[in-house]
PDB file of C-alpha atoms in Angstrom:
ATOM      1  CA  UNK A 666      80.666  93.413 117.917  1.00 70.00           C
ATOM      2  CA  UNK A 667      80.432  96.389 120.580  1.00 89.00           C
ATOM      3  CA  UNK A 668      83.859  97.766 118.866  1.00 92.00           C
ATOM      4  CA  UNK A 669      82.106  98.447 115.030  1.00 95.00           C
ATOM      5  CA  UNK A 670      78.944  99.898 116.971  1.00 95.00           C
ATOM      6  CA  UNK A 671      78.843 103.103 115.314  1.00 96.00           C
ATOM      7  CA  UNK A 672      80.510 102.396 111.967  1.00 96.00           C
ATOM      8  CA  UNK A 673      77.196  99.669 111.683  1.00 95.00           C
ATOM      9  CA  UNK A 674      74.888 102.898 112.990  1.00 95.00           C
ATOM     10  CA  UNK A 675      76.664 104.915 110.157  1.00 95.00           C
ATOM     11  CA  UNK A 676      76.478 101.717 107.428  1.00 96.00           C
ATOM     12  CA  UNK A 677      74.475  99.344 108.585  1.00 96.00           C
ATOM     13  CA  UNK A 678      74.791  95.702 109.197  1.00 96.00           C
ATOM     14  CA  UNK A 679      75.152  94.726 106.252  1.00 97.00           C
ATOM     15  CA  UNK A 680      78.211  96.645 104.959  1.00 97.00           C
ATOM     16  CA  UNK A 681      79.824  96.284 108.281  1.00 97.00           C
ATOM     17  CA  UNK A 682      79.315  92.302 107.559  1.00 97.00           C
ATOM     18  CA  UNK A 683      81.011  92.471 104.677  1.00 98.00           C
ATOM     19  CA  UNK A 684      84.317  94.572 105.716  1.00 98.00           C
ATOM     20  CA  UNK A 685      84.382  91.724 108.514  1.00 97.00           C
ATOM     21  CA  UNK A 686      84.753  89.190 105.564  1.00 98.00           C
ATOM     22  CA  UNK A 687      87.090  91.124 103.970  1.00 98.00           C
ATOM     23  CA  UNK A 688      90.797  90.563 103.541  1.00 98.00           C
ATOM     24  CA  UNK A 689      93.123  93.046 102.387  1.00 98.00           C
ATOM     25  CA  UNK A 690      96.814  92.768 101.117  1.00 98.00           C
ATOM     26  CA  UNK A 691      99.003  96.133 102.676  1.00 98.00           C
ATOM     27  CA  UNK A 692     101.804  96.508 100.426  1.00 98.00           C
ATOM     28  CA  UNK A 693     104.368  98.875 102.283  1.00 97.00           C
ATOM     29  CA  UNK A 694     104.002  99.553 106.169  1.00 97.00           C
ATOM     30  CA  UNK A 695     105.449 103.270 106.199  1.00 95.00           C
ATOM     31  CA  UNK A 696     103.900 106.704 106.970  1.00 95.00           C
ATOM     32  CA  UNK A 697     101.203 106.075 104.462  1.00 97.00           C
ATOM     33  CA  UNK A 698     100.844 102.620 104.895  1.00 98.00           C
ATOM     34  CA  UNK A 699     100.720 102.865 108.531  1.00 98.00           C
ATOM     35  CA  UNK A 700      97.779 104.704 108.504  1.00 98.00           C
ATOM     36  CA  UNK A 701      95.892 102.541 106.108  1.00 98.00           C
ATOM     37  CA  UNK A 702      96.620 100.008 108.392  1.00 98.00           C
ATOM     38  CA  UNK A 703      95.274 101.460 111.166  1.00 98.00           C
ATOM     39  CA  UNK A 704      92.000 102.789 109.638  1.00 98.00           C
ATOM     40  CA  UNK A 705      91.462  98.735 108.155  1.00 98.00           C
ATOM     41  CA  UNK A 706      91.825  97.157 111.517  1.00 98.00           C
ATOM     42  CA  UNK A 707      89.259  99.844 113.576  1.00 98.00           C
ATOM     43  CA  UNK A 708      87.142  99.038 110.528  1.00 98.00           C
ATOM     44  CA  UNK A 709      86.762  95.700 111.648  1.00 97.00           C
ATOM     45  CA  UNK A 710      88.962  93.556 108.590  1.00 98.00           C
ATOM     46  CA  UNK A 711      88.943  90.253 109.214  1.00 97.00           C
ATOM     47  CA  UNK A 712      92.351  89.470 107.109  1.00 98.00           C
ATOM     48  CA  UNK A 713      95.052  91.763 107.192  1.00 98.00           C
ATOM     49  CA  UNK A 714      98.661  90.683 105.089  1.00 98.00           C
ATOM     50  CA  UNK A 715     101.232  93.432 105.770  1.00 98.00           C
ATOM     51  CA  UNK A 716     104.597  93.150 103.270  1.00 98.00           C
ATOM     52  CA  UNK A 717     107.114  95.152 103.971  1.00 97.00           C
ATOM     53  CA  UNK A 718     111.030  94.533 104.620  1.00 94.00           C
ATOM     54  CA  UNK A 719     111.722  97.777 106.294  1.00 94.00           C
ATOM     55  CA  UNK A 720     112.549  98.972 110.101  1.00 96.00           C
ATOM     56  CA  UNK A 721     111.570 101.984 112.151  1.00 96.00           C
ATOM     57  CA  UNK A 722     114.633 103.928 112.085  1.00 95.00           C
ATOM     58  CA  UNK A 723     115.158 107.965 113.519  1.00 94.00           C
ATOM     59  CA  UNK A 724     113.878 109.459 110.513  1.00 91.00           C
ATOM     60  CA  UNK A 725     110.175 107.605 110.636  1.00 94.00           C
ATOM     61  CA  UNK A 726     108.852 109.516 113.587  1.00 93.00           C
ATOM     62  CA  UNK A 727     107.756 112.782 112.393  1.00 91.00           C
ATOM     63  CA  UNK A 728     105.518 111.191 110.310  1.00 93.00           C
ATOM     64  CA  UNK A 729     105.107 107.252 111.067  1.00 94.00           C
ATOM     65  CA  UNK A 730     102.336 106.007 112.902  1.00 94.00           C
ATOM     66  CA  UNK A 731     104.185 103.233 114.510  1.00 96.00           C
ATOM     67  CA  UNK A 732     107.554 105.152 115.159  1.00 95.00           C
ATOM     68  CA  UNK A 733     107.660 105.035 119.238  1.00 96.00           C
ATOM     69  CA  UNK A 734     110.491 104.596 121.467  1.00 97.00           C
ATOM     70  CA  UNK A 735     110.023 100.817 122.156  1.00 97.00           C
ATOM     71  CA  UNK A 736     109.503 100.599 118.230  1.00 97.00           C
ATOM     72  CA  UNK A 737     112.504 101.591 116.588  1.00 96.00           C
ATOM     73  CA  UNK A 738     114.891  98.700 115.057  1.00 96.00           C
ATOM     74  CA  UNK A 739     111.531  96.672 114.757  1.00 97.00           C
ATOM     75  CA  UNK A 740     110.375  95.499 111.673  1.00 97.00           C
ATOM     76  CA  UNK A 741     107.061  98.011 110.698  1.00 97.00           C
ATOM     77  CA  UNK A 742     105.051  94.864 109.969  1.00 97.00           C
ATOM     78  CA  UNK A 743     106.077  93.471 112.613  1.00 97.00           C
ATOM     79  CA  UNK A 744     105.021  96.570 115.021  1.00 98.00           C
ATOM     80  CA  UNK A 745     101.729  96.898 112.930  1.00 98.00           C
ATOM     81  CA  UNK A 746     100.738  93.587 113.667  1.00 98.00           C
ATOM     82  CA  UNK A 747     101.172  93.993 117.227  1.00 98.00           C
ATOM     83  CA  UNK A 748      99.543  97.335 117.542  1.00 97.00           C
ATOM     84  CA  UNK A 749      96.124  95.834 115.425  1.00 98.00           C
ATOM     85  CA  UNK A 750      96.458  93.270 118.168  1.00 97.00           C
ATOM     86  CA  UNK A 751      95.373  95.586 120.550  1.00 97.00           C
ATOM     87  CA  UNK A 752      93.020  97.190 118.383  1.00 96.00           C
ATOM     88  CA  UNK A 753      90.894  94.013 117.216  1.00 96.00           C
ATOM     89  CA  UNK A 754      92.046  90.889 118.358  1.00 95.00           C
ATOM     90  CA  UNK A 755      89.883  89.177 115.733  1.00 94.00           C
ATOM     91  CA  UNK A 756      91.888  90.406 113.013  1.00 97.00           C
ATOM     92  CA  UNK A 757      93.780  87.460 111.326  1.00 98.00           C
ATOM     93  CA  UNK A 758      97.136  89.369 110.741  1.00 98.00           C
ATOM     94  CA  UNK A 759      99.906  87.811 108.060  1.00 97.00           C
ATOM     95  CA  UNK A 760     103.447  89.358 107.931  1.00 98.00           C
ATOM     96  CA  UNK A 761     105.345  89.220 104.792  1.00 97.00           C
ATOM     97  CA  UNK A 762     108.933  91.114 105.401  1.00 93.00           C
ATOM     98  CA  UNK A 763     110.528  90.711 102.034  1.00 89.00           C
ATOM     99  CA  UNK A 764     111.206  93.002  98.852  1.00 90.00           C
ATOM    100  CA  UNK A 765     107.943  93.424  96.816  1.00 93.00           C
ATOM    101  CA  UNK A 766     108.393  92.629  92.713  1.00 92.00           C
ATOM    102  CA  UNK A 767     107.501  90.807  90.170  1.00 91.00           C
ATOM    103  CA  UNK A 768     108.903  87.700  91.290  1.00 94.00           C
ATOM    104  CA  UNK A 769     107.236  87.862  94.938  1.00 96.00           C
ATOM    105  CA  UNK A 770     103.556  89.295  94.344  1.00 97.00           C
ATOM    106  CA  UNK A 771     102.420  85.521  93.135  1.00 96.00           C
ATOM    107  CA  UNK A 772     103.609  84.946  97.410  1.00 96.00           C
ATOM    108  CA  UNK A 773     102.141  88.429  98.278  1.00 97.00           C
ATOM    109  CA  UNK A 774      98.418  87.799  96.539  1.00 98.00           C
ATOM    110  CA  UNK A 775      98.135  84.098  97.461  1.00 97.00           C
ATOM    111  CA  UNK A 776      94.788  83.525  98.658  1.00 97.00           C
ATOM    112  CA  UNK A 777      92.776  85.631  96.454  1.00 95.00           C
ATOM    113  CA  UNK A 778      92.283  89.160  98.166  1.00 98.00           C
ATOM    114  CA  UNK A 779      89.663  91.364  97.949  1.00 98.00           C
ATOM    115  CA  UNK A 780      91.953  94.476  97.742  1.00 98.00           C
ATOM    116  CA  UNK A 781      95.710  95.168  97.410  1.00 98.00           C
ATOM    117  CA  UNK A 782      96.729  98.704  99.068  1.00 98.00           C
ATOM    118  CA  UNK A 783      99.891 100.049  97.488  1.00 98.00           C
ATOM    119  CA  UNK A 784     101.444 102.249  99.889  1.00 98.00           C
ATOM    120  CA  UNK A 785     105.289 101.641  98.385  1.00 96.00           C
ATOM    121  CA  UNK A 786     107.147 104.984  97.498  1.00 89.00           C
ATOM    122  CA  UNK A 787     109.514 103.380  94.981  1.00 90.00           C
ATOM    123  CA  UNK A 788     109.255 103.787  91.621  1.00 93.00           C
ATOM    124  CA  UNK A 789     110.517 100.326  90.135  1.00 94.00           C
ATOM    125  CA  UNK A 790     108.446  98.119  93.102  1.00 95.00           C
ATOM    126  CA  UNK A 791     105.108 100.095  92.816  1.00 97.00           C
ATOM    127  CA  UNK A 792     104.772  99.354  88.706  1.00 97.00           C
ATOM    128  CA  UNK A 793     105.641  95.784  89.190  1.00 97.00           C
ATOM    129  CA  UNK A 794     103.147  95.409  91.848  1.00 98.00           C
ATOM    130  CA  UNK A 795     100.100  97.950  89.917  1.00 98.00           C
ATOM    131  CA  UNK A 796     101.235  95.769  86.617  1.00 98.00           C
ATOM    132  CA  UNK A 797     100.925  92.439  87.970  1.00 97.00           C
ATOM    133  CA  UNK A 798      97.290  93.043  90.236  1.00 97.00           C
ATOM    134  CA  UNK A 799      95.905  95.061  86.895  1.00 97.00           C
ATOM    135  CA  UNK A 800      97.001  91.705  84.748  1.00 96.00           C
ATOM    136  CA  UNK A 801      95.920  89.354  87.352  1.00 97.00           C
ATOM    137  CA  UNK A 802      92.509  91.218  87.610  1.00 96.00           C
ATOM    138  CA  UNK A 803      93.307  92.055  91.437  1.00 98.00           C
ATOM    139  CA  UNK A 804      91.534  95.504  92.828  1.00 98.00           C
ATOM    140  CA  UNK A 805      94.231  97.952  93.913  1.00 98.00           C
ATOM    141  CA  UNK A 806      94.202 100.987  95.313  1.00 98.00           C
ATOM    142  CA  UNK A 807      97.705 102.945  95.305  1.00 98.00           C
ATOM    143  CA  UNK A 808      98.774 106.160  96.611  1.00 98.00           C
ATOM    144  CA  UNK A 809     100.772 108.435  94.610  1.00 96.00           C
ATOM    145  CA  UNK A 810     103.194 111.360  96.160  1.00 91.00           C
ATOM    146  CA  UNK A 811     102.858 112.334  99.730  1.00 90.00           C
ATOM    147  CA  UNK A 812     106.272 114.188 100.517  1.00 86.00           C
ATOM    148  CA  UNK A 813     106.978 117.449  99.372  1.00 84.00           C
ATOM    149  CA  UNK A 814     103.522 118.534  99.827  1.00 87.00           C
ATOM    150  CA  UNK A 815     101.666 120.614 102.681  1.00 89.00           C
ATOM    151  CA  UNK A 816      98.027 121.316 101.029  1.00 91.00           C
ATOM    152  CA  UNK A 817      96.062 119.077 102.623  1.00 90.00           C
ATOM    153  CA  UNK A 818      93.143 119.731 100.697  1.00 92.00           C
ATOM    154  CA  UNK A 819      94.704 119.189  97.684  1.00 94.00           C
ATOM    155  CA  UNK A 820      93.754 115.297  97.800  1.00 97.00           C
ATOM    156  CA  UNK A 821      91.840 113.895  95.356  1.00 97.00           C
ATOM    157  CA  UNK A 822      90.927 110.105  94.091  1.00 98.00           C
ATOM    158  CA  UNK A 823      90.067 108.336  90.604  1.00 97.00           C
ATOM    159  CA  UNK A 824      92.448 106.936  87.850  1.00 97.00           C
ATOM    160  CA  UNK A 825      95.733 107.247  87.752  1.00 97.00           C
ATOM    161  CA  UNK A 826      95.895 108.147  83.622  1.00 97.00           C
ATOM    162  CA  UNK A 827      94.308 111.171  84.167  1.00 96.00           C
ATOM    163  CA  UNK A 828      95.573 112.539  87.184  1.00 96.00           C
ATOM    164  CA  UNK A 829      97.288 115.810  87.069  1.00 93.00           C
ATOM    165  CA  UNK A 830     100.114 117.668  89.547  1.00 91.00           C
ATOM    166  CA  UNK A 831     102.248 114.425  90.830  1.00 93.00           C
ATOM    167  CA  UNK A 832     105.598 113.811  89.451  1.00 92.00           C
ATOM    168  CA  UNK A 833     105.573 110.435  91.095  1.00 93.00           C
ATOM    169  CA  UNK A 834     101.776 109.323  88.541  1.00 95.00           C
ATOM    170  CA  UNK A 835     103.638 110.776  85.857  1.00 95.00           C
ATOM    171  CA  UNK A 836     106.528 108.433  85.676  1.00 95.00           C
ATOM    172  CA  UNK A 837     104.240 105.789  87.176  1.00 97.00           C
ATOM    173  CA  UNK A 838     101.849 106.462  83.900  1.00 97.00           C
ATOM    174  CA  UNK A 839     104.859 106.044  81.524  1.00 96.00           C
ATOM    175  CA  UNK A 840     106.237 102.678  82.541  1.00 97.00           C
ATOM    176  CA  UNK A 841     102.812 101.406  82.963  1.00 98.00           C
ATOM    177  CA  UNK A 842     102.198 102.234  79.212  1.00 97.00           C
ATOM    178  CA  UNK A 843     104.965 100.915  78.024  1.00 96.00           C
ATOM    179  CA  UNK A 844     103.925  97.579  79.217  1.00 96.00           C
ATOM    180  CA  UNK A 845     100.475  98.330  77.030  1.00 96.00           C
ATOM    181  CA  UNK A 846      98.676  99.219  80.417  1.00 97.00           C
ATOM    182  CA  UNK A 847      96.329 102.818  79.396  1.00 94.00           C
ATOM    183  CA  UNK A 848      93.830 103.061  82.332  1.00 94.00           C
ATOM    184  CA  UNK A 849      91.991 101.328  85.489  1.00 94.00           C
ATOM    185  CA  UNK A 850      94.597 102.067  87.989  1.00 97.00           C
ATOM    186  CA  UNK A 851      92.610 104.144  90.919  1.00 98.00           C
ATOM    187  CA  UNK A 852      94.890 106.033  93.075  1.00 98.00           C
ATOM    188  CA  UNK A 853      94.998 108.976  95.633  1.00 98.00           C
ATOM    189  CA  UNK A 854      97.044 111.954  94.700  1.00 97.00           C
ATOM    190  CA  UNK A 855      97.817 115.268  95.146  1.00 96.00           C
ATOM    191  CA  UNK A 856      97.010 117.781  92.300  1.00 94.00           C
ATOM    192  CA  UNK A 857      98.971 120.966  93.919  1.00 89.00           C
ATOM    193  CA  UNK A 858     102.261 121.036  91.735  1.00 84.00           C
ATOM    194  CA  UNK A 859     105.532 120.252  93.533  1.00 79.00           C
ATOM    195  CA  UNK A 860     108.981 121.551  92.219  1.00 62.00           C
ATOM    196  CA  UNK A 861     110.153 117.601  91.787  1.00 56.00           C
ATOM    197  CA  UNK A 862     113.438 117.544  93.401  1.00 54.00           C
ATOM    198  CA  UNK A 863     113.926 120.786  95.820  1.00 49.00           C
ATOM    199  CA  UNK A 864     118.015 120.899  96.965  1.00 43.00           C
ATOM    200  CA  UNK A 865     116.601 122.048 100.455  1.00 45.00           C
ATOM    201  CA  UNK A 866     113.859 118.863 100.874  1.00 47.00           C
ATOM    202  CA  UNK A 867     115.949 116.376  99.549  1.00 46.00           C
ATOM    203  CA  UNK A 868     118.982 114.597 101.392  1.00 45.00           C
ATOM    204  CA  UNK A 869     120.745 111.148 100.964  1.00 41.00           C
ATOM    205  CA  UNK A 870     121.360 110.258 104.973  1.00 44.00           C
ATOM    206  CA  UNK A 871     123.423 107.538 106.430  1.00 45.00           C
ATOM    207  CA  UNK A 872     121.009 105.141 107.095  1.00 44.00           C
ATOM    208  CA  UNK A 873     121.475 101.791 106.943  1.00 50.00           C
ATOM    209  CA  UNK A 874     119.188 100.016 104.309  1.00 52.00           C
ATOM    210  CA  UNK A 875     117.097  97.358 104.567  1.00 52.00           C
ATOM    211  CA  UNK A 876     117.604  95.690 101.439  1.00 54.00           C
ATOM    212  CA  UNK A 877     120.654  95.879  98.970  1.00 54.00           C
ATOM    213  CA  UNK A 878     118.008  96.356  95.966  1.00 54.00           C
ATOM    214  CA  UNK A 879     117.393  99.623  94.655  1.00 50.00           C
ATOM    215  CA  UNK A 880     119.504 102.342  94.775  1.00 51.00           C
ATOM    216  CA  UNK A 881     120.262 105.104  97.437  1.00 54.00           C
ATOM    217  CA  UNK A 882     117.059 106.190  98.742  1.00 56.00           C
ATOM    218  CA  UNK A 883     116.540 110.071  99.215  1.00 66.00           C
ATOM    219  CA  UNK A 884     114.839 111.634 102.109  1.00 73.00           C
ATOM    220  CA  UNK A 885     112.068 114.085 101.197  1.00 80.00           C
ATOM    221  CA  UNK A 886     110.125 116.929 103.342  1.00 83.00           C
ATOM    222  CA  UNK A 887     107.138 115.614 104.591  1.00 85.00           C
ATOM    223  CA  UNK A 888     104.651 116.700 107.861  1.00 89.00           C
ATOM    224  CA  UNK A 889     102.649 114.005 109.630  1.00 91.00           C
ATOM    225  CA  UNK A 890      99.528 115.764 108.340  1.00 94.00           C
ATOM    226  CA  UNK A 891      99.217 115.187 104.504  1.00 94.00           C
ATOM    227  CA  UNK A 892     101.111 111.904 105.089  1.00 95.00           C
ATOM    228  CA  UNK A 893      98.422 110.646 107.434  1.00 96.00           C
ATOM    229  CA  UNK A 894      95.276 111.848 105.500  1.00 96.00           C
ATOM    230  CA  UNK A 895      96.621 110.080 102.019  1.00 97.00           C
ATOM    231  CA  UNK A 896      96.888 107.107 104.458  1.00 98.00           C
ATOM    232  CA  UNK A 897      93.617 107.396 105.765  1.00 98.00           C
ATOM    233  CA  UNK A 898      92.090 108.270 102.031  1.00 98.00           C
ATOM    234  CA  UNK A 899      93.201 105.258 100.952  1.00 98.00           C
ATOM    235  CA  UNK A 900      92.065 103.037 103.926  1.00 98.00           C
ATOM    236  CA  UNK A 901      88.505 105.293 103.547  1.00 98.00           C
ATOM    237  CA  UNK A 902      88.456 104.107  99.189  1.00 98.00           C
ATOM    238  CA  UNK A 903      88.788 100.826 100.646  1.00 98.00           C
ATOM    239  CA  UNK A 904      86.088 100.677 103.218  1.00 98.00           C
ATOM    240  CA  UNK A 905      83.624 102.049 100.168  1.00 98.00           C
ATOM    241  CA  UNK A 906      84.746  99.599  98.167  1.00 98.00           C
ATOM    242  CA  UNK A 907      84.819  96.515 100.364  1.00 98.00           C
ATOM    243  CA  UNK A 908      81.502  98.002 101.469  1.00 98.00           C
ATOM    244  CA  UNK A 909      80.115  97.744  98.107  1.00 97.00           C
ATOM    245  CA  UNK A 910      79.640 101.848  97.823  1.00 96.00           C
ATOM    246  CA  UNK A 911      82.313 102.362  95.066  1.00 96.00           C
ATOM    247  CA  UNK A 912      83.267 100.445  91.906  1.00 95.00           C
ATOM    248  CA  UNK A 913      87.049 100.716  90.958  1.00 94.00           C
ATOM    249  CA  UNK A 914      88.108 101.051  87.564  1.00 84.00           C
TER     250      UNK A 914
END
């Protein structure tokens, strides 16, 4: 394919084979997400499933990917599966807009993927889904903090028990153990401390939500800089991995 011509220069046939063969579960279509999604689809994926219930409101376009004028009220996977449209056509593209948990991710992994991406930034809905794929034996690959943060070479990948500086890992660590789970999450994070809830970064707006569960979400201070390279560290982890250049934990 004239489109992966120089990723197959840079990897060879082979490895580019395999990423077409590849199918890869998104879990949450936002700034991070976005971006993952992105990278994937130029990377030549042949199976792309996208799960998220949200819309592009105001608020997404410092930072999202998809947040355009003709975008906003559309569902994210919705305008991420028409975008990778454009992008590669031969990309077999599955939209899931509900509420990811425990009770869904048997809906969400059907089909036995080769990866799950978790790109959600809620607490409850990103241990139910790193639980369930590290019970089920699924690879995941989930990204920790983004907001709050502007060193962009602070980024840094391996397992999520013994990363250091992100609030979010931290209580993601604790709930994990506490359903007996001690190690072989692999994650991107930030290790440059944050002050974890800064009055000036953080505001409740009146936005609608999307979905009654949960409660309140709280904006944070983010740029589209550090949101887009944890997005595109986590789409690059996958590539190795699909690629057979890096074993996960």
């Amino acid at each position: 394919m004239e489109q992966l011509f120089c990723l197959e220069l840079l990897l060879g046939k082979e490895k580019v084979e395999k990423l077409q063969k590849a199918f890869v579960v998104v879990i949450g279509i936002g700034a991070v997400g976005s971006y993952a999604t992105e990278a994937l689809a130029r990377s030549g994926i042949h199976h792309l499933r996208l799960v998220d219930f949200d819309t592009i409101k105001p608020t997404n376009f410092n930072r999202h990917l998809l947040a355009i004028a003709p975008n906003l009220g559309k569902l994210k996977a919705e305008a991420a599966k028409e975008r990778i449209a454009q992008i590669n056509p031969h990309c077999q593209v599955d939209v899931v807009n509900s509420f990811a948990a425990e009770e869904t991710m048997a809906q969400i992994t059907e089909g036995k993927p080769d990866l799950v991406i978790d790109a959600v930034d809620s607490l409850n809905p990103k241990v139910q889904i790193l639980a369930y794929c590290h019970e089920k034996k699924i690879p995941v690959i989930s990204s920790m903090g983004a907001a709050l943060r502007m060193n962009i070479f602070s980024l840094k990948a391996g397992d999520l028990f013994k990363t250091t500086g992100c609030p979010l890992a931290r209580y993601v660590r604790s709930r994990l153990r506490r359903r007996g789970i001690q190690k072989g999450i692999f994650c991107i994070y930030s290790d440059t401390p944050v002050s974890e809830e800064p009055i000036q970064q953080t505001r409740i707006l009146n936005e609608e939500q999307d979905n009654a569960r949960g409660r309140r979400r709280h904006k944070l201070g983010s740029t589209p800089t550090v949101t887009g390279a944890f997005g595109l560290a986590v789409a690059h982890h996958a590539l190795l991995y699909l690629a057979g250049d890096l074993k996960l934990p």
